[in-house]
Amino acid sequence: MFWQNAQARWIKHGKKWNQFKLPENDILIDYANGLQPFYYVKWHDVDIVYVPINVRASHWVLGVVHLHRRIIYVYDSLMGINNNARLQVAIKPLAKLLSHILNAIAYYGFHGNTKVNYQEWEIERLQDIPQ
């Protein structure tokens, strides 16, 4: 459900993303705070978050989000289905939204960085994985 919620924010606000502000009661903040789906680990306490991502409603890939490095590594077991450009477009909602989520839970301050950075995260599709 995390991916569907992230994608819904992008569909609704993507054209005016520079004006987007994540509401305080957003379910995505609950995920990062460990309250969804049912009391999981807070993102403050981990370095990596695993996000299943549906590409074009036809194929799932795994996004491995490195919170400190600000990068999303993509594991795709069927690389022939989507080219790199299509995959980048599909994962863009997550790459844009992560900074908003982390700011909402005060992640940056918790880890000693008081400067909030809303730049889009890097996306890297890993090549050397089983197909």
Short mmCIF file of N, CA, C and O in Angstrom, two decimals:
data_model
loop_
_atom_site.label_atom_id
_atom_site.label_comp_id
_atom_site.label_asym_id
_atom_site.label_seq_id
_atom_site.Cartn_x
_atom_site.Cartn_y
_atom_site.Cartn_z
N MET A 1 0.80 -1.20 0.00
CA MET A 1 0.00 0.00 0.00
C MET A 1 0.85 1.27 0.00
O MET A 1 0.40 2.31 -0.45
N PHE A 2 2.08 1.19 0.50
CA PHE A 2 2.93 2.37 0.50
C PHE A 2 3.11 2.91 -0.91
O PHE A 2 2.96 4.10 -1.16
N TRP A 3 3.45 2.00 -1.84
CA TRP A 3 3.67 2.44 -3.21
C TRP A 3 2.42 3.07 -3.82
O TRP A 3 2.51 4.12 -4.46
N GLN A 4 1.28 2.47 -3.62
CA GLN A 4 0.05 3.02 -4.18
C GLN A 4 -0.24 4.42 -3.63
O GLN A 4 -0.67 5.31 -4.36
N ASN A 5 0.01 4.62 -2.35
CA ASN A 5 -0.19 5.94 -1.75
C ASN A 5 0.80 6.96 -2.28
O ASN A 5 0.44 8.10 -2.55
N ALA A 6 2.05 6.57 -2.43
CA ALA A 6 3.06 7.48 -2.98
C ALA A 6 2.71 7.86 -4.42
O ALA A 6 2.77 9.03 -4.80
N GLN A 7 2.34 6.89 -5.20
CA GLN A 7 1.98 7.13 -6.60
C GLN A 7 0.75 8.03 -6.70
O GLN A 7 0.68 8.91 -7.56
N ALA A 8 -0.21 7.86 -5.82
CA ALA A 8 -1.42 8.69 -5.82
C ALA A 8 -1.08 10.16 -5.56
O ALA A 8 -1.67 11.06 -6.16
N ARG A 9 -0.11 10.41 -4.67
CA ARG A 9 0.30 11.81 -4.40
C ARG A 9 0.89 12.43 -5.67
O ARG A 9 0.64 13.58 -5.98
N TRP A 10 1.68 11.65 -6.39
CA TRP A 10 2.32 12.15 -7.62
C TRP A 10 1.27 12.43 -8.69
O TRP A 10 1.31 13.46 -9.36
N ILE A 11 0.32 11.54 -8.84
CA ILE A 11 -0.73 11.73 -9.85
C ILE A 11 -1.53 13.00 -9.54
O ILE A 11 -1.84 13.79 -10.42
N LYS A 12 -1.82 13.21 -8.27
CA LYS A 12 -2.63 14.36 -7.88
C LYS A 12 -1.85 15.68 -7.91
O LYS A 12 -2.39 16.72 -8.30
N HIS A 13 -0.57 15.66 -7.53
CA HIS A 13 0.18 16.91 -7.34
C HIS A 13 1.38 17.07 -8.26
O HIS A 13 2.08 18.09 -8.17
N GLY A 14 1.67 16.09 -9.12
CA GLY A 14 2.89 16.10 -9.92
C GLY A 14 3.10 17.34 -10.77
O GLY A 14 4.22 17.82 -10.92
N LYS A 15 2.03 17.89 -11.32
CA LYS A 15 2.17 19.06 -12.20
C LYS A 15 2.54 20.32 -11.43
O LYS A 15 3.08 21.25 -12.00
N LYS A 16 2.24 20.34 -10.14
CA LYS A 16 2.59 21.49 -9.29
C LYS A 16 3.44 21.01 -8.11
O LYS A 16 3.21 21.41 -6.97
N TRP A 17 4.40 20.15 -8.39
CA TRP A 17 5.17 19.52 -7.33
C TRP A 17 5.95 20.53 -6.49
O TRP A 17 6.12 20.34 -5.29
N ASN A 18 6.41 21.62 -7.09
CA ASN A 18 7.18 22.60 -6.32
C ASN A 18 6.31 23.28 -5.25
O ASN A 18 6.84 23.91 -4.35
N GLN A 19 5.01 23.13 -5.31
CA GLN A 19 4.11 23.69 -4.31
C GLN A 19 3.58 22.62 -3.34
O GLN A 19 2.82 22.92 -2.42
N PHE A 20 3.98 21.37 -3.56
CA PHE A 20 3.44 20.26 -2.77
C PHE A 20 3.92 20.33 -1.33
O PHE A 20 5.07 20.60 -1.04
N LYS A 21 3.01 20.06 -0.43
CA LYS A 21 3.33 19.92 1.00
C LYS A 21 2.59 18.70 1.51
O LYS A 21 1.38 18.57 1.33
N LEU A 22 3.30 17.80 2.14
CA LEU A 22 2.71 16.58 2.68
C LEU A 22 1.89 16.92 3.92
O LEU A 22 2.41 17.51 4.87
N PRO A 23 0.60 16.59 3.94
CA PRO A 23 -0.23 16.88 5.12
C PRO A 23 0.29 16.14 6.35
O PRO A 23 0.82 15.04 6.27
N GLU A 24 0.12 16.77 7.51
CA GLU A 24 0.63 16.19 8.77
C GLU A 24 0.02 14.84 9.09
O GLU A 24 0.65 14.02 9.75
N ASN A 25 -1.21 14.59 8.65
CA ASN A 25 -1.89 13.34 8.98
C ASN A 25 -1.83 12.32 7.84
O ASN A 25 -2.61 11.38 7.81
N ASP A 26 -0.89 12.49 6.91
CA ASP A 26 -0.80 11.60 5.75
C ASP A 26 -0.34 10.20 6.16
O ASP A 26 0.53 10.04 7.01
N ILE A 27 -0.94 9.20 5.56
CA ILE A 27 -0.59 7.81 5.88
C ILE A 27 0.87 7.49 5.57
O ILE A 27 1.48 6.64 6.21
N LEU A 28 1.48 8.19 4.62
CA LEU A 28 2.89 7.95 4.31
C LEU A 28 3.78 8.31 5.49
O LEU A 28 4.81 7.67 5.72
N ILE A 29 3.39 9.30 6.25
CA ILE A 29 4.13 9.66 7.46
C ILE A 29 3.99 8.54 8.50
O ILE A 29 4.94 8.20 9.20
N ASP A 30 2.80 7.95 8.57
CA ASP A 30 2.59 6.82 9.48
C ASP A 30 3.50 5.65 9.13
O ASP A 30 4.04 4.99 10.01
N TYR A 31 3.68 5.39 7.84
CA TYR A 31 4.61 4.32 7.43
C TYR A 31 6.02 4.62 7.95
O TYR A 31 6.68 3.77 8.52
N ALA A 32 6.48 5.84 7.73
CA ALA A 32 7.84 6.21 8.13
C ALA A 32 8.01 6.24 9.65
O ALA A 32 9.11 6.00 10.15
N ASN A 33 6.93 6.49 10.35
CA ASN A 33 6.97 6.48 11.82
C ASN A 33 6.74 5.10 12.41
O ASN A 33 6.66 4.94 13.62
N GLY A 34 6.61 4.09 11.56
CA GLY A 34 6.44 2.72 12.03
C GLY A 34 5.04 2.39 12.50
O GLY A 34 4.83 1.41 13.20
N LEU A 35 4.06 3.19 12.12
CA LEU A 35 2.68 2.98 12.57
C LEU A 35 1.83 2.22 11.56
O LEU A 35 0.73 1.79 11.87
N GLN A 36 2.31 2.08 10.35
CA GLN A 36 1.58 1.36 9.30
C GLN A 36 2.50 0.32 8.69
O GLN A 36 3.70 0.56 8.60
N PRO A 37 2.03 -0.83 8.27
CA PRO A 37 0.66 -1.27 8.37
C PRO A 37 0.26 -1.58 9.81
O PRO A 37 -0.83 -1.23 10.23
N PHE A 38 1.10 -2.24 10.60
CA PHE A 38 0.78 -2.45 12.01
C PHE A 38 2.07 -2.44 12.80
O PHE A 38 2.72 -3.47 12.97
N TYR A 39 2.43 -1.29 13.29
CA TYR A 39 3.55 -1.10 14.20
C TYR A 39 4.84 -1.80 13.73
O TYR A 39 5.25 -2.82 14.25
N TYR A 40 5.44 -1.20 12.75
CA TYR A 40 6.72 -1.68 12.23
C TYR A 40 7.82 -0.76 12.72
O TYR A 40 7.60 0.11 13.55
N VAL A 41 9.00 -0.91 12.19
CA VAL A 41 10.17 -0.15 12.61
C VAL A 41 10.10 1.28 12.06
O VAL A 41 9.73 1.49 10.91
N LYS A 42 10.50 2.24 12.89
CA LYS A 42 10.58 3.63 12.44
C LYS A 42 11.76 3.79 11.49
O LYS A 42 12.81 3.17 11.67
N TRP A 43 11.59 4.64 10.51
CA TRP A 43 12.67 4.89 9.55
C TRP A 43 13.88 5.53 10.21
O TRP A 43 14.98 5.43 9.70
N HIS A 44 13.71 6.20 11.35
CA HIS A 44 14.84 6.75 12.10
C HIS A 44 15.83 5.66 12.49
O HIS A 44 17.02 5.92 12.63
N ASP A 45 15.31 4.45 12.68
CA ASP A 45 16.10 3.36 13.22
C ASP A 45 16.72 2.44 12.17
O ASP A 45 17.33 1.44 12.53
N VAL A 46 16.54 2.76 10.90
CA VAL A 46 17.07 1.90 9.84
C VAL A 46 17.85 2.73 8.82
O VAL A 46 17.71 3.95 8.75
N ASP A 47 18.65 2.05 8.03
CA ASP A 47 19.40 2.71 6.95
C ASP A 47 18.77 2.45 5.59
O ASP A 47 18.96 3.21 4.66
N ILE A 48 18.02 1.33 5.50
CA ILE A 48 17.46 0.89 4.21
C ILE A 48 15.98 0.57 4.38
O ILE A 48 15.58 -0.03 5.37
N VAL A 49 15.20 0.98 3.38
CA VAL A 49 13.77 0.65 3.33
C VAL A 49 13.50 -0.05 2.00
O VAL A 49 13.94 0.42 0.95
N TYR A 50 12.80 -1.17 2.05
CA TYR A 50 12.47 -1.93 0.85
C TYR A 50 11.06 -1.56 0.39
O TYR A 50 10.13 -1.63 1.18
N VAL A 51 10.94 -1.18 -0.89
CA VAL A 51 9.65 -0.74 -1.42
C VAL A 51 9.32 -1.51 -2.69
O VAL A 51 9.98 -1.32 -3.71
N PRO A 52 8.33 -2.39 -2.67
CA PRO A 52 7.86 -3.02 -3.91
C PRO A 52 7.20 -1.94 -4.78
O PRO A 52 6.38 -1.17 -4.29
N ILE A 53 7.57 -1.90 -6.05
CA ILE A 53 7.09 -0.85 -6.96
C ILE A 53 6.46 -1.50 -8.18
O ILE A 53 7.09 -2.32 -8.85
N ASN A 54 5.23 -1.09 -8.48
CA ASN A 54 4.54 -1.59 -9.66
C ASN A 54 4.79 -0.65 -10.83
O ASN A 54 4.51 0.54 -10.75
N VAL A 55 5.35 -1.20 -11.91
CA VAL A 55 5.68 -0.41 -13.09
C VAL A 55 4.61 -0.64 -14.15
O VAL A 55 4.40 -1.75 -14.62
N ARG A 56 3.91 0.42 -14.48
CA ARG A 56 2.90 0.42 -15.53
C ARG A 56 1.82 -0.63 -15.32
O ARG A 56 1.30 -1.20 -16.28
N ALA A 57 1.51 -0.94 -14.09
CA ALA A 57 0.46 -1.90 -13.73
C ALA A 57 0.66 -3.27 -14.35
O ALA A 57 -0.30 -4.02 -14.54
N SER A 58 1.93 -3.60 -14.67
CA SER A 58 2.16 -4.88 -15.31
C SER A 58 3.38 -5.64 -14.78
O SER A 58 3.55 -6.82 -15.09
N HIS A 59 4.22 -4.99 -14.00
CA HIS A 59 5.47 -5.63 -13.57
C HIS A 59 5.93 -5.02 -12.25
O HIS A 59 5.90 -3.80 -12.07
N TRP A 60 6.35 -5.87 -11.34
CA TRP A 60 6.86 -5.41 -10.05
C TRP A 60 8.38 -5.43 -10.03
O TRP A 60 8.99 -6.37 -10.53
N VAL A 61 8.96 -4.40 -9.44
CA VAL A 61 10.40 -4.34 -9.18
C VAL A 61 10.57 -4.02 -7.71
O VAL A 61 9.62 -3.62 -7.03
N LEU A 62 11.78 -4.19 -7.21
CA LEU A 62 12.07 -3.86 -5.82
C LEU A 62 12.92 -2.60 -5.76
O LEU A 62 14.00 -2.55 -6.36
N GLY A 63 12.44 -1.60 -5.05
CA GLY A 63 13.22 -0.40 -4.78
C GLY A 63 13.87 -0.54 -3.42
O GLY A 63 13.19 -0.78 -2.43
N VAL A 64 15.19 -0.43 -3.38
CA VAL A 64 15.92 -0.49 -2.12
C VAL A 64 16.40 0.93 -1.83
O VAL A 64 17.29 1.45 -2.48
N VAL A 65 15.74 1.56 -0.87
CA VAL A 65 15.96 2.97 -0.57
C VAL A 65 17.03 3.09 0.51
O VAL A 65 16.84 2.64 1.63
N HIS A 66 18.16 3.69 0.15
CA HIS A 66 19.24 3.96 1.10
C HIS A 66 19.03 5.38 1.63
O HIS A 66 19.32 6.36 0.94
N LEU A 67 18.53 5.48 2.85
CA LEU A 67 18.12 6.76 3.41
C LEU A 67 19.27 7.75 3.55
O LEU A 67 19.11 8.93 3.25
N HIS A 68 20.43 7.31 3.99
CA HIS A 68 21.56 8.22 4.19
C HIS A 68 22.19 8.64 2.87
O HIS A 68 22.65 9.76 2.73
N ARG A 69 22.21 7.74 1.91
CA ARG A 69 22.85 8.03 0.61
C ARG A 69 21.94 8.76 -0.36
O ARG A 69 22.39 9.22 -1.40
N ARG A 70 20.64 8.80 -0.07
CA ARG A 70 19.64 9.45 -0.93
C ARG A 70 19.64 8.83 -2.34
O ARG A 70 19.69 9.51 -3.35
N ILE A 71 19.60 7.50 -2.35
CA ILE A 71 19.57 6.78 -3.62
C ILE A 71 18.60 5.61 -3.53
O ILE A 71 18.42 5.03 -2.45
N ILE A 72 17.96 5.30 -4.65
CA ILE A 72 17.07 4.16 -4.76
C ILE A 72 17.70 3.18 -5.73
O ILE A 72 17.87 3.49 -6.92
N TYR A 73 18.08 2.01 -5.25
CA TYR A 73 18.58 0.95 -6.12
C TYR A 73 17.40 0.10 -6.55
O TYR A 73 16.56 -0.27 -5.73
N VAL A 74 17.33 -0.20 -7.83
CA VAL A 74 16.19 -0.93 -8.38
C VAL A 74 16.64 -2.32 -8.80
O VAL A 74 17.56 -2.47 -9.61
N TYR A 75 15.97 -3.33 -8.25
CA TYR A 75 16.20 -4.72 -8.62
C TYR A 75 15.05 -5.15 -9.53
O TYR A 75 13.89 -5.10 -9.13
N ASP A 76 15.41 -5.55 -10.73
CA ASP A 76 14.42 -5.91 -11.75
C ASP A 76 14.79 -7.26 -12.33
O ASP A 76 15.80 -7.38 -13.03
N SER A 77 13.99 -8.27 -12.06
CA SER A 77 14.32 -9.63 -12.52
C SER A 77 13.95 -9.87 -13.99
O SER A 77 14.30 -10.90 -14.55
N LEU A 78 13.24 -8.93 -14.60
CA LEU A 78 12.88 -9.03 -16.02
C LEU A 78 13.22 -7.73 -16.72
O LEU A 78 12.35 -6.95 -17.12
N MET A 79 14.50 -7.49 -16.89
CA MET A 79 14.96 -6.20 -17.40
C MET A 79 14.50 -5.91 -18.83
O MET A 79 14.46 -4.76 -19.24
N GLY A 80 14.14 -6.92 -19.58
CA GLY A 80 13.71 -6.70 -20.95
C GLY A 80 12.32 -6.10 -21.08
O GLY A 80 11.94 -5.63 -22.14
N ILE A 81 11.55 -6.08 -20.00
CA ILE A 81 10.18 -5.58 -20.06
C ILE A 81 10.13 -4.05 -20.14
O ILE A 81 9.36 -3.49 -20.89
N ASN A 82 10.97 -3.38 -19.36
CA ASN A 82 10.98 -1.91 -19.32
C ASN A 82 12.39 -1.39 -19.55
O ASN A 82 13.33 -1.84 -18.90
N ASN A 83 12.53 -0.41 -20.44
CA ASN A 83 13.84 0.19 -20.62
C ASN A 83 14.13 1.13 -19.46
O ASN A 83 13.26 1.42 -18.64
N ASN A 84 15.36 1.62 -19.38
CA ASN A 84 15.76 2.46 -18.25
C ASN A 84 14.92 3.73 -18.14
O ASN A 84 14.56 4.15 -17.05
N ALA A 85 14.63 4.37 -19.28
CA ALA A 85 13.85 5.62 -19.26
C ALA A 85 12.45 5.38 -18.70
O ALA A 85 11.96 6.16 -17.87
N ARG A 86 11.81 4.31 -19.11
CA ARG A 86 10.47 3.99 -18.63
C ARG A 86 10.49 3.70 -17.13
O ARG A 86 9.60 4.10 -16.39
N LEU A 87 11.52 2.99 -16.70
CA LEU A 87 11.65 2.67 -15.28
C LEU A 87 11.88 3.94 -14.45
O LEU A 87 11.28 4.10 -13.38
N GLN A 88 12.70 4.85 -14.93
CA GLN A 88 12.95 6.12 -14.23
C GLN A 88 11.64 6.90 -14.05
O GLN A 88 11.38 7.44 -12.99
N VAL A 89 10.84 6.96 -15.11
CA VAL A 89 9.56 7.68 -15.05
C VAL A 89 8.63 7.02 -14.03
O VAL A 89 7.96 7.70 -13.25
N ALA A 90 8.62 5.70 -14.00
CA ALA A 90 7.73 4.98 -13.08
C ALA A 90 8.12 5.19 -11.62
O ALA A 90 7.26 5.26 -10.75
N ILE A 91 9.41 5.33 -11.35
CA ILE A 91 9.88 5.43 -9.96
C ILE A 91 10.01 6.89 -9.51
O ILE A 91 10.21 7.18 -8.34
N LYS A 92 9.85 7.81 -10.41
CA LYS A 92 9.97 9.23 -10.09
C LYS A 92 9.10 9.67 -8.91
O LYS A 92 9.54 10.46 -8.08
N PRO A 93 7.85 9.19 -8.79
CA PRO A 93 7.05 9.61 -7.62
C PRO A 93 7.76 9.35 -6.29
O PRO A 93 7.77 10.20 -5.40
N LEU A 94 8.37 8.19 -6.17
CA LEU A 94 9.08 7.86 -4.94
C LEU A 94 10.31 8.74 -4.77
O LEU A 94 10.57 9.26 -3.68
N ALA A 95 11.05 8.95 -5.85
CA ALA A 95 12.26 9.77 -5.79
C ALA A 95 11.96 11.21 -5.39
O ALA A 95 12.77 11.87 -4.74
N LYS A 96 10.80 11.70 -5.77
CA LYS A 96 10.41 13.07 -5.43
C LYS A 96 9.82 13.16 -4.01
O LYS A 96 9.99 14.15 -3.31
N LEU A 97 9.12 12.13 -3.59
CA LEU A 97 8.36 12.16 -2.34
C LEU A 97 9.19 11.86 -1.09
O LEU A 97 8.85 12.34 -0.01
N LEU A 98 10.26 11.12 -1.23
CA LEU A 98 11.03 10.69 -0.07
C LEU A 98 11.49 11.85 0.82
O LEU A 98 11.40 11.78 2.04
N SER A 99 11.99 12.92 0.22
CA SER A 99 12.45 14.06 1.02
C SER A 99 11.32 14.67 1.84
O SER A 99 11.52 15.08 2.98
N HIS A 100 10.13 14.72 1.25
CA HIS A 100 8.97 15.27 1.98
C HIS A 100 8.61 14.39 3.18
O HIS A 100 8.31 14.90 4.25
N ILE A 101 8.65 13.09 2.97
CA ILE A 101 8.34 12.16 4.07
C ILE A 101 9.37 12.29 5.18
O ILE A 101 9.03 12.41 6.36
N LEU A 102 10.65 12.28 4.81
CA LEU A 102 11.71 12.35 5.82
C LEU A 102 11.69 13.69 6.57
O LEU A 102 11.96 13.73 7.76
N ASN A 103 11.36 14.75 5.87
CA ASN A 103 11.24 16.05 6.54
C ASN A 103 10.07 16.02 7.53
O ASN A 103 10.19 16.54 8.65
N ALA A 104 8.97 15.41 7.15
CA ALA A 104 7.78 15.37 8.01
C ALA A 104 8.03 14.60 9.31
O ALA A 104 7.42 14.91 10.33
N ILE A 105 8.92 13.63 9.29
CA ILE A 105 9.21 12.86 10.51
C ILE A 105 10.48 13.36 11.20
O ILE A 105 10.98 12.72 12.12
N ALA A 106 11.02 14.50 10.75
CA ALA A 106 12.23 15.11 11.32
C ALA A 106 13.43 14.16 11.23
O ALA A 106 14.29 14.15 12.10
N TYR A 107 13.49 13.38 10.18
CA TYR A 107 14.57 12.42 9.99
C TYR A 107 15.93 13.13 9.90
O TYR A 107 16.90 12.69 10.49
N TYR A 108 15.97 14.22 9.16
CA TYR A 108 17.25 14.91 8.96
C TYR A 108 17.82 15.43 10.27
O TYR A 108 19.00 15.27 10.56
N GLY A 109 16.99 16.05 11.10
CA GLY A 109 17.44 16.54 12.39
C GLY A 109 17.84 15.42 13.33
O GLY A 109 18.80 15.54 14.09
N PHE A 110 17.13 14.31 13.27
CA PHE A 110 17.42 13.16 14.11
C PHE A 110 18.82 12.62 13.83
O PHE A 110 19.49 12.13 14.71
N HIS A 111 19.26 12.74 12.58
CA HIS A 111 20.57 12.23 12.19
C HIS A 111 21.62 13.34 12.07
O HIS A 111 22.62 13.18 11.39
N GLY A 112 21.35 14.48 12.72
CA GLY A 112 22.35 15.53 12.82
C GLY A 112 22.46 16.46 11.62
O GLY A 112 23.36 17.28 11.55
N ASN A 113 21.55 16.35 10.68
CA ASN A 113 21.57 17.23 9.51
C ASN A 113 20.33 18.10 9.55
O ASN A 113 19.23 17.65 9.30
N THR A 114 20.51 19.35 9.88
CA THR A 114 19.35 20.25 10.02
C THR A 114 18.93 20.87 8.70
O THR A 114 17.90 21.53 8.63
N LYS A 115 19.70 20.64 7.65
CA LYS A 115 19.38 21.22 6.34
C LYS A 115 18.49 20.25 5.55
O LYS A 115 18.87 19.13 5.26
N VAL A 116 17.29 20.71 5.21
CA VAL A 116 16.35 19.89 4.45
C VAL A 116 16.66 20.04 2.97
O VAL A 116 16.85 21.14 2.47
N ASN A 117 16.71 18.93 2.27
CA ASN A 117 17.02 18.93 0.85
C ASN A 117 15.86 18.28 0.11
O ASN A 117 15.61 17.09 0.27
N TYR A 118 15.16 19.05 -0.72
CA TYR A 118 14.01 18.53 -1.44
C TYR A 118 14.35 18.07 -2.85
O TYR A 118 13.46 17.84 -3.66
N GLN A 119 15.62 17.94 -3.17
CA GLN A 119 15.99 17.48 -4.50
C GLN A 119 15.55 16.03 -4.71
O GLN A 119 15.51 15.23 -3.78
N GLU A 120 15.27 15.73 -5.97
CA GLU A 120 14.87 14.37 -6.34
C GLU A 120 16.03 13.40 -6.06
O GLU A 120 17.18 13.71 -6.31
N TRP A 121 15.69 12.25 -5.55
CA TRP A 121 16.71 11.25 -5.23
C TRP A 121 17.20 10.57 -6.50
O TRP A 121 16.49 10.46 -7.49
N GLU A 122 18.41 10.06 -6.42
CA GLU A 122 19.00 9.33 -7.55
C GLU A 122 18.36 7.95 -7.63
O GLU A 122 18.04 7.33 -6.62
N ILE A 123 18.19 7.47 -8.86
CA ILE A 123 17.65 6.14 -9.11
C ILE A 123 18.70 5.37 -9.90
O ILE A 123 19.15 5.83 -10.94
N GLU A 124 19.09 4.20 -9.41
CA GLU A 124 20.06 3.38 -10.13
C GLU A 124 19.50 1.97 -10.31
O GLU A 124 19.20 1.28 -9.34
N ARG A 125 19.39 1.57 -11.55
CA ARG A 125 18.92 0.22 -11.88
C ARG A 125 20.13 -0.70 -11.88
O ARG A 125 21.06 -0.52 -12.67
N LEU A 126 20.13 -1.69 -10.99
CA LEU A 126 21.25 -2.61 -10.90
C LEU A 126 21.22 -3.59 -12.06
O LEU A 126 20.17 -4.12 -12.40
N GLN A 127 22.38 -3.83 -12.64
CA GLN A 127 22.47 -4.63 -13.85
C GLN A 127 22.83 -6.09 -13.58
O GLN A 127 22.47 -6.97 -14.33
N ASP A 128 23.57 -6.33 -12.53
CA ASP A 128 24.15 -7.65 -12.32
C ASP A 128 23.30 -8.51 -11.37
O ASP A 128 23.76 -8.96 -10.35
N ILE A 129 22.03 -8.72 -11.75
CA ILE A 129 21.15 -9.53 -10.91
C ILE A 129 20.57 -10.66 -11.75
O ILE A 129 20.47 -10.56 -12.97
N PRO A 130 20.15 -11.75 -11.11
CA PRO A 130 19.59 -12.88 -11.87
C PRO A 130 18.34 -12.46 -12.65
O PRO A 130 17.53 -11.67 -12.18
N GLN A 131 18.20 -13.03 -13.84
CA GLN A 131 17.06 -12.74 -14.71
C GLN A 131 16.20 -13.97 -14.83
O GLN A 131 16.63 -15.06 -14.78
#
